[in-house]
């Protein structure tokens, strides 16, 4: 049996690295970062929150009501008639978001006559649900929408600043931020999808 010499030793004892532990730590870091990235992408695409301003979308939305905007949907499709959209009027980044309903899209002709909406000469079906329009604004004559142009109205047809007004006018596709898809009910935590 060899005896260990007492005194100084210049040799250090090698420590063994637990490779399994290091791999697990890196795995936790990777999945943690992946979850943060996924949450950010989800919120950016589906969870941008904004507020309804004014009474122009009553009864669908009320003044101050919070909604979620879906940005992703218009990366894979185009706005269509009936969609409730969020846009910046005339692309003015200094303005608040406007929320209105798409009535007509690119290539369609719109006219409001005797309080009734006509798209391509045909009665617009949703007219049964809303009051007759008192002021046709710029839509009293035929408006032919160009490429990437949309005509929008508020659901509260007689108390809405929308495409009939020269302040808003026709909404270009590049000014549309997304589609409203979820609303928070006033005064409580009930939520609902937008139709």
Short mmCIF file of N, CA and C in Angstrom, two decimals:
data_model
loop_
_atom_site.label_atom_id
_atom_site.label_comp_id
_atom_site.label_asym_id
_atom_site.label_seq_id
_atom_site.Cartn_x
_atom_site.Cartn_y
_atom_site.Cartn_z
N UNK A 1 0.85 -1.15 0.00
CA UNK A 1 0.00 0.00 0.00
C UNK A 1 0.91 1.23 0.00
N UNK A 2 0.62 2.09 -0.97
CA UNK A 2 1.46 3.27 -1.12
C UNK A 2 1.00 4.34 -0.16
N UNK A 3 1.94 4.96 0.40
CA UNK A 3 1.60 6.03 1.34
C UNK A 3 1.65 7.36 0.62
N UNK A 4 0.73 8.17 0.98
CA UNK A 4 0.64 9.50 0.39
C UNK A 4 1.63 10.39 1.12
N UNK A 5 2.38 11.14 0.33
CA UNK A 5 3.35 12.03 0.93
C UNK A 5 2.67 13.30 1.38
N UNK A 6 3.06 13.75 2.50
CA UNK A 6 2.54 15.01 3.00
C UNK A 6 3.36 16.13 2.40
N UNK A 7 2.72 17.29 2.26
CA UNK A 7 3.44 18.43 1.72
C UNK A 7 2.69 19.06 0.55
N UNK A 8 3.41 19.87 -0.19
CA UNK A 8 2.81 20.58 -1.31
C UNK A 8 2.58 19.65 -2.49
N UNK A 9 1.48 19.93 -3.16
CA UNK A 9 1.19 19.17 -4.38
C UNK A 9 0.78 20.17 -5.45
N UNK A 10 1.36 20.04 -6.63
CA UNK A 10 1.05 20.95 -7.73
C UNK A 10 0.04 20.35 -8.71
N UNK A 11 -0.46 19.25 -8.36
CA UNK A 11 -1.47 18.60 -9.20
C UNK A 11 -2.84 18.85 -8.61
N UNK A 12 -3.76 19.33 -9.48
CA UNK A 12 -5.13 19.55 -8.96
C UNK A 12 -6.00 18.37 -9.37
N UNK A 13 -6.95 18.16 -8.57
CA UNK A 13 -7.86 17.06 -8.82
C UNK A 13 -8.84 17.50 -9.89
N UNK A 14 -8.99 16.73 -10.94
CA UNK A 14 -9.93 17.08 -12.01
C UNK A 14 -11.35 16.89 -11.53
N UNK A 15 -12.14 17.95 -11.80
CA UNK A 15 -13.55 17.83 -11.45
C UNK A 15 -14.29 17.37 -12.67
N UNK A 16 -15.19 16.49 -12.50
CA UNK A 16 -15.97 15.98 -13.61
C UNK A 16 -17.18 16.88 -13.82
N UNK A 17 -17.41 17.23 -15.08
CA UNK A 17 -18.54 18.09 -15.44
C UNK A 17 -19.74 17.18 -15.72
N UNK A 18 -20.85 17.55 -15.11
CA UNK A 18 -22.07 16.78 -15.32
C UNK A 18 -22.73 17.29 -16.61
N UNK A 19 -22.46 16.59 -17.70
CA UNK A 19 -22.96 17.02 -19.01
C UNK A 19 -24.48 16.99 -19.08
N UNK A 20 -25.08 16.09 -18.39
CA UNK A 20 -26.55 16.00 -18.38
C UNK A 20 -27.18 17.23 -17.75
N UNK A 21 -26.58 17.72 -16.67
CA UNK A 21 -27.09 18.92 -16.00
C UNK A 21 -26.95 20.14 -16.89
N UNK A 22 -25.82 20.29 -17.56
CA UNK A 22 -25.60 21.43 -18.46
C UNK A 22 -26.60 21.37 -19.62
N UNK A 23 -26.80 20.19 -20.17
CA UNK A 23 -27.75 20.05 -21.28
C UNK A 23 -29.17 20.43 -20.82
N UNK A 24 -29.53 20.05 -19.62
CA UNK A 24 -30.86 20.40 -19.11
C UNK A 24 -30.99 21.90 -18.88
N UNK A 25 -29.97 22.55 -18.39
CA UNK A 25 -30.00 24.01 -18.19
C UNK A 25 -30.18 24.72 -19.53
N UNK A 26 -29.39 24.30 -20.54
CA UNK A 26 -29.54 24.91 -21.86
C UNK A 26 -30.91 24.63 -22.47
N UNK A 27 -31.46 23.47 -22.19
CA UNK A 27 -32.79 23.14 -22.67
C UNK A 27 -33.83 24.07 -22.06
N UNK A 28 -33.72 24.31 -20.75
CA UNK A 28 -34.65 25.23 -20.08
C UNK A 28 -34.52 26.65 -20.63
N UNK A 29 -33.30 27.09 -20.87
CA UNK A 29 -33.08 28.43 -21.44
C UNK A 29 -33.68 28.52 -22.83
N UNK A 30 -33.42 27.51 -23.67
CA UNK A 30 -33.94 27.51 -25.04
C UNK A 30 -35.46 27.57 -25.03
N UNK A 31 -36.11 26.70 -24.27
CA UNK A 31 -37.58 26.65 -24.26
C UNK A 31 -38.18 27.90 -23.62
N UNK A 32 -37.49 28.47 -22.64
CA UNK A 32 -37.96 29.73 -22.05
C UNK A 32 -37.94 30.85 -23.07
N UNK A 33 -36.84 30.98 -23.83
CA UNK A 33 -36.76 32.01 -24.88
C UNK A 33 -37.78 31.75 -25.99
N UNK A 34 -37.97 30.49 -26.35
CA UNK A 34 -38.95 30.14 -27.39
C UNK A 34 -40.36 30.53 -26.95
N UNK A 35 -40.69 30.33 -25.68
CA UNK A 35 -42.02 30.69 -25.18
C UNK A 35 -42.21 32.21 -25.16
N UNK A 36 -41.17 32.95 -24.77
CA UNK A 36 -41.26 34.41 -24.78
C UNK A 36 -41.46 34.91 -26.20
N UNK A 37 -40.72 34.35 -27.16
CA UNK A 37 -40.87 34.74 -28.56
C UNK A 37 -42.26 34.40 -29.08
N UNK A 38 -42.75 33.21 -28.77
CA UNK A 38 -44.10 32.80 -29.21
C UNK A 38 -45.16 33.72 -28.62
N UNK A 39 -45.02 34.09 -27.35
CA UNK A 39 -45.98 34.99 -26.71
C UNK A 39 -45.96 36.36 -27.38
N UNK A 40 -44.75 36.86 -27.69
CA UNK A 40 -44.63 38.15 -28.36
C UNK A 40 -45.30 38.10 -29.74
N UNK A 41 -45.02 37.08 -30.53
CA UNK A 41 -45.62 36.95 -31.87
C UNK A 41 -47.14 36.84 -31.76
N UNK A 42 -47.63 36.04 -30.81
CA UNK A 42 -49.07 35.88 -30.63
C UNK A 42 -49.72 37.22 -30.28
N UNK A 43 -49.13 37.95 -29.35
CA UNK A 43 -49.70 39.23 -28.95
C UNK A 43 -49.64 40.25 -30.08
N UNK A 44 -48.55 40.26 -30.84
CA UNK A 44 -48.41 41.20 -31.95
C UNK A 44 -49.45 40.90 -33.03
N UNK A 45 -49.69 39.64 -33.30
CA UNK A 45 -50.60 39.26 -34.38
C UNK A 45 -52.06 39.28 -33.95
N UNK A 46 -52.37 38.82 -32.76
CA UNK A 46 -53.76 38.61 -32.37
C UNK A 46 -54.22 39.42 -31.17
N UNK A 47 -53.34 40.07 -30.47
CA UNK A 47 -53.73 40.65 -29.20
C UNK A 47 -53.48 42.12 -29.03
N UNK A 48 -53.37 42.88 -30.12
CA UNK A 48 -53.21 44.32 -29.96
C UNK A 48 -54.52 44.89 -29.46
N UNK A 49 -54.47 45.55 -28.34
CA UNK A 49 -55.69 46.09 -27.73
C UNK A 49 -55.83 47.56 -28.07
N UNK A 50 -57.04 47.95 -28.42
CA UNK A 50 -57.35 49.35 -28.66
C UNK A 50 -58.74 49.65 -28.13
N UNK A 51 -59.10 50.91 -28.11
CA UNK A 51 -60.41 51.32 -27.58
C UNK A 51 -61.27 51.87 -28.70
N UNK A 52 -62.56 51.63 -28.59
CA UNK A 52 -63.53 52.25 -29.49
C UNK A 52 -63.72 53.68 -29.04
N UNK A 53 -63.64 54.61 -29.99
CA UNK A 53 -63.80 56.03 -29.66
C UNK A 53 -65.06 56.54 -30.34
N UNK A 54 -66.02 57.02 -29.56
CA UNK A 54 -67.25 57.57 -30.11
C UNK A 54 -68.37 56.55 -30.21
N UNK A 55 -69.50 57.01 -30.77
CA UNK A 55 -70.72 56.18 -30.84
C UNK A 55 -70.97 55.62 -32.23
N UNK A 56 -69.99 55.73 -33.12
CA UNK A 56 -70.22 55.37 -34.52
C UNK A 56 -70.46 53.88 -34.77
N UNK A 57 -70.08 53.01 -33.83
CA UNK A 57 -70.27 51.57 -34.05
C UNK A 57 -71.36 50.96 -33.17
N UNK A 58 -72.19 51.81 -32.54
CA UNK A 58 -73.30 51.28 -31.75
C UNK A 58 -74.26 50.57 -32.68
N UNK A 59 -74.86 49.47 -32.31
CA UNK A 59 -74.81 48.79 -31.03
C UNK A 59 -73.69 47.75 -30.91
N UNK A 60 -72.92 47.53 -31.98
CA UNK A 60 -71.87 46.51 -31.94
C UNK A 60 -70.81 46.83 -30.89
N UNK A 61 -70.34 48.08 -30.89
CA UNK A 61 -69.33 48.53 -29.94
C UNK A 61 -69.75 49.87 -29.36
N UNK A 62 -69.40 50.11 -28.10
CA UNK A 62 -69.75 51.38 -27.46
C UNK A 62 -68.50 52.20 -27.18
N UNK A 63 -68.71 53.48 -26.92
CA UNK A 63 -67.61 54.39 -26.66
C UNK A 63 -66.76 53.89 -25.49
N UNK A 64 -65.45 53.81 -25.70
CA UNK A 64 -64.53 53.38 -24.65
C UNK A 64 -64.37 51.88 -24.52
N UNK A 65 -65.16 51.12 -25.25
CA UNK A 65 -65.07 49.65 -25.15
C UNK A 65 -63.74 49.17 -25.71
N UNK A 66 -63.13 48.21 -25.02
CA UNK A 66 -61.83 47.68 -25.43
C UNK A 66 -62.04 46.49 -26.37
N UNK A 67 -61.19 46.45 -27.40
CA UNK A 67 -61.26 45.37 -28.39
C UNK A 67 -59.85 44.85 -28.66
N UNK A 68 -59.79 43.62 -29.19
CA UNK A 68 -58.52 43.06 -29.64
C UNK A 68 -58.51 43.07 -31.16
N UNK A 69 -57.37 43.42 -31.72
CA UNK A 69 -57.21 43.50 -33.16
C UNK A 69 -56.34 42.34 -33.63
N UNK A 70 -56.76 41.70 -34.72
CA UNK A 70 -56.01 40.61 -35.34
C UNK A 70 -55.27 41.18 -36.54
N UNK A 71 -53.96 41.32 -36.44
CA UNK A 71 -53.16 41.83 -37.56
C UNK A 71 -52.83 40.74 -38.57
N UNK A 72 -52.68 39.53 -38.08
CA UNK A 72 -52.21 38.43 -38.93
C UNK A 72 -53.17 38.11 -40.06
N UNK A 73 -54.48 38.22 -39.80
CA UNK A 73 -55.48 37.78 -40.77
C UNK A 73 -55.29 38.45 -42.13
N UNK A 74 -54.87 39.72 -42.14
CA UNK A 74 -54.72 40.42 -43.42
C UNK A 74 -53.34 40.24 -44.05
N UNK A 75 -52.48 39.44 -43.41
CA UNK A 75 -51.26 39.00 -44.08
C UNK A 75 -51.56 37.83 -45.01
N UNK A 76 -52.60 37.08 -44.68
CA UNK A 76 -52.94 35.89 -45.47
C UNK A 76 -54.23 36.04 -46.27
N UNK A 77 -54.99 37.10 -46.05
CA UNK A 77 -56.22 37.33 -46.81
C UNK A 77 -56.47 38.82 -46.91
N UNK A 78 -57.48 39.19 -47.65
CA UNK A 78 -57.83 40.60 -47.82
C UNK A 78 -59.10 40.92 -47.02
N UNK A 79 -59.28 42.17 -46.63
CA UNK A 79 -60.53 42.55 -45.95
C UNK A 79 -61.72 42.26 -46.86
N UNK A 80 -62.82 41.84 -46.25
CA UNK A 80 -64.02 41.55 -47.05
C UNK A 80 -65.22 42.26 -46.46
N UNK A 81 -66.26 42.32 -47.23
CA UNK A 81 -67.49 42.99 -46.80
C UNK A 81 -67.98 42.38 -45.49
N UNK A 82 -68.31 43.25 -44.55
CA UNK A 82 -68.79 42.80 -43.25
C UNK A 82 -67.73 42.80 -42.17
N UNK A 83 -66.44 42.80 -42.55
CA UNK A 83 -65.36 42.82 -41.55
C UNK A 83 -65.39 44.15 -40.80
N UNK A 84 -65.15 44.09 -39.49
CA UNK A 84 -64.97 45.30 -38.69
C UNK A 84 -63.46 45.51 -38.60
N UNK A 85 -63.00 46.61 -39.18
CA UNK A 85 -61.56 46.85 -39.31
C UNK A 85 -61.09 48.00 -38.43
N UNK A 86 -59.78 48.00 -38.18
CA UNK A 86 -59.10 49.09 -37.48
C UNK A 86 -58.18 49.74 -38.50
N UNK A 87 -58.27 51.07 -38.63
CA UNK A 87 -57.44 51.75 -39.62
C UNK A 87 -57.06 53.15 -39.13
N UNK A 88 -56.07 53.69 -39.80
CA UNK A 88 -55.66 55.08 -39.56
C UNK A 88 -56.21 55.91 -40.71
N UNK A 89 -57.04 56.93 -40.44
CA UNK A 89 -57.61 57.71 -41.53
C UNK A 89 -56.53 58.42 -42.33
N UNK A 90 -56.56 58.19 -43.63
CA UNK A 90 -55.57 58.77 -44.56
C UNK A 90 -54.13 58.45 -44.16
N UNK A 91 -53.95 57.36 -43.40
CA UNK A 91 -52.61 56.94 -42.99
C UNK A 91 -51.97 57.85 -41.96
N UNK A 92 -52.76 58.70 -41.32
CA UNK A 92 -52.25 59.67 -40.34
C UNK A 92 -51.81 58.96 -39.06
N UNK A 93 -50.52 58.79 -38.90
CA UNK A 93 -50.01 58.08 -37.72
C UNK A 93 -50.19 58.86 -36.43
N UNK A 94 -50.50 60.15 -36.53
CA UNK A 94 -50.76 60.96 -35.34
C UNK A 94 -52.19 60.85 -34.85
N UNK A 95 -53.04 60.18 -35.62
CA UNK A 95 -54.45 60.04 -35.26
C UNK A 95 -54.66 58.78 -34.42
N UNK A 96 -55.81 58.72 -33.73
CA UNK A 96 -56.17 57.49 -33.03
C UNK A 96 -56.75 56.52 -34.07
N UNK A 97 -56.80 55.25 -33.68
CA UNK A 97 -57.38 54.24 -34.57
C UNK A 97 -58.88 54.48 -34.75
N UNK A 98 -59.36 54.26 -35.96
CA UNK A 98 -60.78 54.28 -36.25
C UNK A 98 -61.23 52.83 -36.43
N UNK A 99 -62.46 52.55 -36.00
CA UNK A 99 -63.03 51.22 -36.15
C UNK A 99 -64.33 51.37 -36.94
N UNK A 100 -64.41 50.71 -38.09
CA UNK A 100 -65.61 50.77 -38.94
C UNK A 100 -65.79 49.43 -39.64
N UNK A 101 -66.97 49.28 -40.29
CA UNK A 101 -67.31 48.04 -41.00
C UNK A 101 -67.10 48.22 -42.50
N UNK A 102 -66.45 47.23 -43.14
CA UNK A 102 -66.24 47.26 -44.58
C UNK A 102 -67.57 46.96 -45.28
N UNK A 103 -67.93 47.83 -46.23
CA UNK A 103 -69.16 47.65 -47.00
C UNK A 103 -68.83 47.18 -48.42
N UNK A 104 -67.78 47.73 -49.01
CA UNK A 104 -67.40 47.36 -50.38
C UNK A 104 -65.89 47.40 -50.50
N UNK A 105 -65.38 46.63 -51.47
CA UNK A 105 -63.94 46.52 -51.67
C UNK A 105 -63.51 46.83 -53.09
N UNK A 106 -62.26 46.51 -53.41
CA UNK A 106 -61.68 46.85 -54.70
C UNK A 106 -62.54 46.41 -55.89
N UNK A 107 -62.70 47.35 -56.84
CA UNK A 107 -63.43 47.06 -58.07
C UNK A 107 -64.94 47.19 -57.95
N UNK A 108 -65.46 47.36 -56.75
CA UNK A 108 -66.91 47.46 -56.58
C UNK A 108 -67.36 48.92 -56.69
N UNK A 109 -68.63 49.08 -57.07
CA UNK A 109 -69.23 50.42 -57.17
C UNK A 109 -70.24 50.56 -56.05
N UNK A 110 -70.16 51.65 -55.32
CA UNK A 110 -71.09 51.87 -54.20
C UNK A 110 -71.84 53.18 -54.41
N UNK A 111 -73.11 53.15 -53.99
CA UNK A 111 -73.94 54.36 -54.04
C UNK A 111 -74.96 54.25 -52.92
N UNK A 112 -75.28 55.39 -52.32
CA UNK A 112 -76.33 55.44 -51.30
C UNK A 112 -77.45 56.31 -51.87
N UNK A 113 -78.62 55.70 -52.00
CA UNK A 113 -79.76 56.41 -52.60
C UNK A 113 -81.00 56.17 -51.76
N UNK A 114 -81.69 57.24 -51.41
CA UNK A 114 -82.91 57.15 -50.59
C UNK A 114 -82.65 56.39 -49.28
N UNK A 115 -81.46 56.59 -48.69
CA UNK A 115 -81.14 55.97 -47.41
C UNK A 115 -80.74 54.51 -47.49
N UNK A 116 -80.58 53.99 -48.71
CA UNK A 116 -80.27 52.57 -48.91
C UNK A 116 -78.92 52.44 -49.61
N UNK A 117 -78.14 51.42 -49.22
CA UNK A 117 -76.82 51.18 -49.81
C UNK A 117 -76.97 50.21 -50.98
N UNK A 118 -76.31 50.57 -52.09
CA UNK A 118 -76.26 49.69 -53.26
C UNK A 118 -74.80 49.42 -53.59
N UNK A 119 -74.45 48.15 -53.74
CA UNK A 119 -73.11 47.75 -54.15
C UNK A 119 -73.25 47.04 -55.50
N UNK A 120 -72.56 47.58 -56.50
CA UNK A 120 -72.66 47.08 -57.88
C UNK A 120 -74.11 47.04 -58.35
N UNK A 121 -74.90 48.02 -57.91
CA UNK A 121 -76.29 48.13 -58.35
C UNK A 121 -77.27 47.28 -57.57
N UNK A 122 -76.79 46.46 -56.64
CA UNK A 122 -77.66 45.57 -55.87
C UNK A 122 -77.80 46.07 -54.43
N UNK A 123 -78.99 45.89 -53.87
CA UNK A 123 -79.27 46.26 -52.49
C UNK A 123 -78.30 45.53 -51.56
N UNK A 124 -77.68 46.27 -50.66
CA UNK A 124 -76.74 45.68 -49.70
C UNK A 124 -77.54 45.04 -48.57
N UNK A 125 -77.40 43.72 -48.40
CA UNK A 125 -78.26 42.93 -47.50
C UNK A 125 -78.36 43.42 -46.07
N UNK A 126 -77.31 43.97 -45.51
CA UNK A 126 -77.37 44.31 -44.09
C UNK A 126 -78.26 45.52 -43.81
N UNK A 127 -78.84 46.10 -44.84
CA UNK A 127 -79.71 47.25 -44.66
C UNK A 127 -80.91 47.00 -43.77
N UNK A 128 -81.28 45.76 -43.59
CA UNK A 128 -82.42 45.41 -42.74
C UNK A 128 -82.12 45.66 -41.26
N UNK A 129 -80.84 45.64 -40.89
CA UNK A 129 -80.45 45.72 -39.48
C UNK A 129 -80.17 47.13 -39.00
N UNK A 130 -80.07 48.08 -39.93
CA UNK A 130 -79.67 49.43 -39.56
C UNK A 130 -80.70 50.44 -40.02
N UNK A 131 -80.63 51.64 -39.41
CA UNK A 131 -81.54 52.72 -39.81
C UNK A 131 -81.23 53.16 -41.24
N UNK A 132 -82.25 53.75 -41.88
CA UNK A 132 -82.02 54.34 -43.19
C UNK A 132 -81.00 55.46 -43.04
N UNK A 133 -80.16 55.62 -44.03
CA UNK A 133 -79.10 56.62 -43.98
C UNK A 133 -79.66 57.98 -44.37
N UNK A 134 -79.54 58.95 -43.48
CA UNK A 134 -80.08 60.30 -43.72
C UNK A 134 -79.17 61.11 -44.64
N UNK A 135 -77.85 60.92 -44.52
CA UNK A 135 -76.90 61.70 -45.32
C UNK A 135 -75.97 60.76 -46.08
N UNK A 136 -76.11 60.76 -47.40
CA UNK A 136 -75.28 59.88 -48.24
C UNK A 136 -73.86 60.40 -48.39
N UNK A 137 -73.64 61.69 -48.11
CA UNK A 137 -72.30 62.26 -48.24
C UNK A 137 -71.78 62.11 -49.65
N UNK A 138 -70.50 61.76 -49.77
CA UNK A 138 -69.90 61.64 -51.11
C UNK A 138 -70.42 60.43 -51.88
N UNK A 139 -71.18 59.55 -51.21
CA UNK A 139 -71.70 58.35 -51.87
C UNK A 139 -73.06 58.58 -52.51
N UNK A 140 -73.51 59.85 -52.59
CA UNK A 140 -74.79 60.10 -53.27
C UNK A 140 -74.65 59.84 -54.77
N UNK A 141 -73.42 59.86 -55.27
CA UNK A 141 -73.12 59.49 -56.65
C UNK A 141 -72.30 58.20 -56.62
N UNK A 142 -72.28 57.49 -57.73
CA UNK A 142 -71.51 56.24 -57.80
C UNK A 142 -70.05 56.49 -57.47
N UNK A 143 -69.49 55.62 -56.63
CA UNK A 143 -68.06 55.64 -56.32
C UNK A 143 -67.52 54.29 -56.76
N UNK A 144 -66.59 54.31 -57.70
CA UNK A 144 -65.95 53.08 -58.15
C UNK A 144 -64.64 52.95 -57.38
N UNK A 145 -64.54 51.88 -56.62
CA UNK A 145 -63.35 51.68 -55.78
C UNK A 145 -62.20 51.13 -56.62
N UNK A 146 -61.04 51.73 -56.44
CA UNK A 146 -59.85 51.29 -57.16
C UNK A 146 -59.21 50.10 -56.47
N UNK A 147 -58.07 49.73 -57.02
CA UNK A 147 -57.32 48.61 -56.45
C UNK A 147 -56.90 48.99 -55.03
N UNK A 148 -57.10 48.08 -54.10
CA UNK A 148 -56.72 48.30 -52.69
C UNK A 148 -57.49 49.43 -52.02
N UNK A 149 -58.74 49.67 -52.42
CA UNK A 149 -59.57 50.69 -51.78
C UNK A 149 -60.82 50.05 -51.19
N UNK A 150 -61.24 50.59 -50.02
CA UNK A 150 -62.39 50.05 -49.30
C UNK A 150 -63.31 51.18 -48.86
N UNK A 151 -64.61 50.91 -48.91
CA UNK A 151 -65.62 51.85 -48.43
C UNK A 151 -66.12 51.32 -47.11
N UNK A 152 -66.04 52.15 -46.05
CA UNK A 152 -66.42 51.70 -44.70
C UNK A 152 -67.50 52.60 -44.13
N UNK A 153 -68.35 52.00 -43.30
CA UNK A 153 -69.40 52.75 -42.59
C UNK A 153 -69.40 52.34 -41.12
N UNK A 154 -69.87 53.24 -40.27
CA UNK A 154 -70.11 52.87 -38.89
C UNK A 154 -71.46 52.18 -38.79
N UNK A 155 -71.64 51.30 -37.82
CA UNK A 155 -72.93 50.61 -37.64
C UNK A 155 -74.02 51.59 -37.22
N UNK A 156 -73.65 52.65 -36.57
CA UNK A 156 -74.59 53.70 -36.19
C UNK A 156 -74.62 54.68 -37.37
N UNK A 157 -75.31 54.28 -38.42
CA UNK A 157 -75.23 54.94 -39.73
C UNK A 157 -75.44 56.45 -39.71
N UNK A 158 -76.27 56.94 -38.81
CA UNK A 158 -76.58 58.36 -38.80
C UNK A 158 -75.79 59.15 -37.76
N UNK A 159 -74.81 58.52 -37.14
CA UNK A 159 -73.94 59.21 -36.19
C UNK A 159 -72.53 58.65 -36.33
N UNK A 160 -72.00 58.71 -37.55
CA UNK A 160 -70.70 58.12 -37.80
C UNK A 160 -69.93 58.95 -38.83
N UNK A 161 -68.65 59.17 -38.53
CA UNK A 161 -67.76 59.77 -39.52
C UNK A 161 -67.06 58.60 -40.20
N UNK A 162 -67.31 58.44 -41.48
CA UNK A 162 -66.81 57.27 -42.20
C UNK A 162 -66.50 57.63 -43.65
N UNK A 163 -66.56 56.67 -44.56
CA UNK A 163 -66.19 56.91 -45.96
C UNK A 163 -67.09 57.91 -46.67
N UNK A 164 -68.26 58.19 -46.11
CA UNK A 164 -69.14 59.21 -46.71
C UNK A 164 -68.57 60.60 -46.54
N UNK A 165 -67.72 60.77 -45.54
CA UNK A 165 -67.17 62.08 -45.20
C UNK A 165 -65.82 62.27 -45.89
N UNK A 166 -65.56 63.47 -46.35
CA UNK A 166 -64.28 63.73 -47.01
C UNK A 166 -63.10 63.68 -46.03
N UNK A 167 -63.38 63.82 -44.72
CA UNK A 167 -62.30 63.71 -43.72
C UNK A 167 -61.72 62.30 -43.68
N UNK A 168 -62.57 61.30 -43.87
CA UNK A 168 -62.13 59.91 -43.85
C UNK A 168 -61.97 59.42 -45.29
N UNK A 169 -63.06 59.50 -46.04
CA UNK A 169 -63.03 59.08 -47.44
C UNK A 169 -62.79 57.59 -47.61
N UNK A 170 -62.36 57.26 -48.78
CA UNK A 170 -62.08 55.86 -49.11
C UNK A 170 -60.84 55.42 -48.32
N UNK A 171 -60.86 54.22 -47.78
CA UNK A 171 -59.75 53.71 -46.97
C UNK A 171 -58.86 52.84 -47.84
N UNK A 172 -57.60 53.20 -47.93
CA UNK A 172 -56.65 52.41 -48.71
C UNK A 172 -56.18 51.21 -47.88
N UNK A 173 -55.86 50.13 -48.55
CA UNK A 173 -55.44 48.89 -47.90
C UNK A 173 -54.25 49.12 -46.97
N UNK A 174 -53.31 49.95 -47.38
CA UNK A 174 -52.11 50.18 -46.57
C UNK A 174 -52.40 50.87 -45.25
N UNK A 175 -53.59 51.48 -45.10
CA UNK A 175 -53.94 52.16 -43.86
C UNK A 175 -54.67 51.24 -42.88
N UNK A 176 -55.02 50.05 -43.33
CA UNK A 176 -55.75 49.10 -42.48
C UNK A 176 -54.75 48.35 -41.60
N UNK A 177 -54.95 48.45 -40.29
CA UNK A 177 -54.05 47.82 -39.32
C UNK A 177 -54.44 46.38 -39.01
N UNK A 178 -55.73 46.06 -39.05
CA UNK A 178 -56.17 44.72 -38.73
C UNK A 178 -57.67 44.64 -38.60
N UNK A 179 -58.15 43.46 -38.21
CA UNK A 179 -59.58 43.23 -38.04
C UNK A 179 -59.91 43.07 -36.56
N UNK A 180 -60.98 43.70 -36.13
CA UNK A 180 -61.45 43.52 -34.75
C UNK A 180 -62.06 42.13 -34.66
N UNK A 181 -61.62 41.36 -33.69
CA UNK A 181 -62.16 40.01 -33.59
C UNK A 181 -62.68 39.67 -32.20
N UNK A 182 -62.37 40.51 -31.22
CA UNK A 182 -62.76 40.19 -29.85
C UNK A 182 -63.07 41.48 -29.12
N UNK A 183 -64.13 41.49 -28.33
CA UNK A 183 -64.47 42.69 -27.56
C UNK A 183 -64.65 42.33 -26.09
N UNK A 184 -64.32 43.27 -25.23
CA UNK A 184 -64.52 43.13 -23.79
C UNK A 184 -65.79 43.90 -23.45
N UNK A 185 -66.72 43.26 -22.76
CA UNK A 185 -67.98 43.91 -22.44
C UNK A 185 -67.78 45.00 -21.41
N UNK A 186 -68.64 46.00 -21.47
CA UNK A 186 -68.55 47.13 -20.54
C UNK A 186 -68.84 46.69 -19.11
N UNK A 187 -68.02 47.18 -18.18
CA UNK A 187 -68.30 47.02 -16.77
C UNK A 187 -68.03 45.66 -16.17
N UNK A 188 -67.79 44.65 -16.97
CA UNK A 188 -67.49 43.34 -16.40
C UNK A 188 -66.48 42.63 -17.30
N UNK A 189 -66.11 41.45 -16.91
CA UNK A 189 -65.05 40.76 -17.65
C UNK A 189 -65.58 39.82 -18.72
N UNK A 190 -66.86 39.91 -19.08
CA UNK A 190 -67.37 39.07 -20.16
C UNK A 190 -66.73 39.49 -21.46
N UNK A 191 -66.51 38.53 -22.33
CA UNK A 191 -65.89 38.81 -23.61
C UNK A 191 -66.73 38.21 -24.72
N UNK A 192 -66.52 38.67 -25.94
CA UNK A 192 -67.27 38.10 -27.04
C UNK A 192 -66.60 38.36 -28.37
N UNK A 193 -66.88 37.48 -29.32
CA UNK A 193 -66.35 37.63 -30.68
C UNK A 193 -67.16 38.68 -31.41
N UNK A 194 -66.52 39.37 -32.36
CA UNK A 194 -67.18 40.38 -33.18
C UNK A 194 -67.73 39.72 -34.43
N UNK A 195 -68.95 40.07 -34.74
CA UNK A 195 -69.57 39.56 -35.98
C UNK A 195 -69.94 40.71 -36.86
#
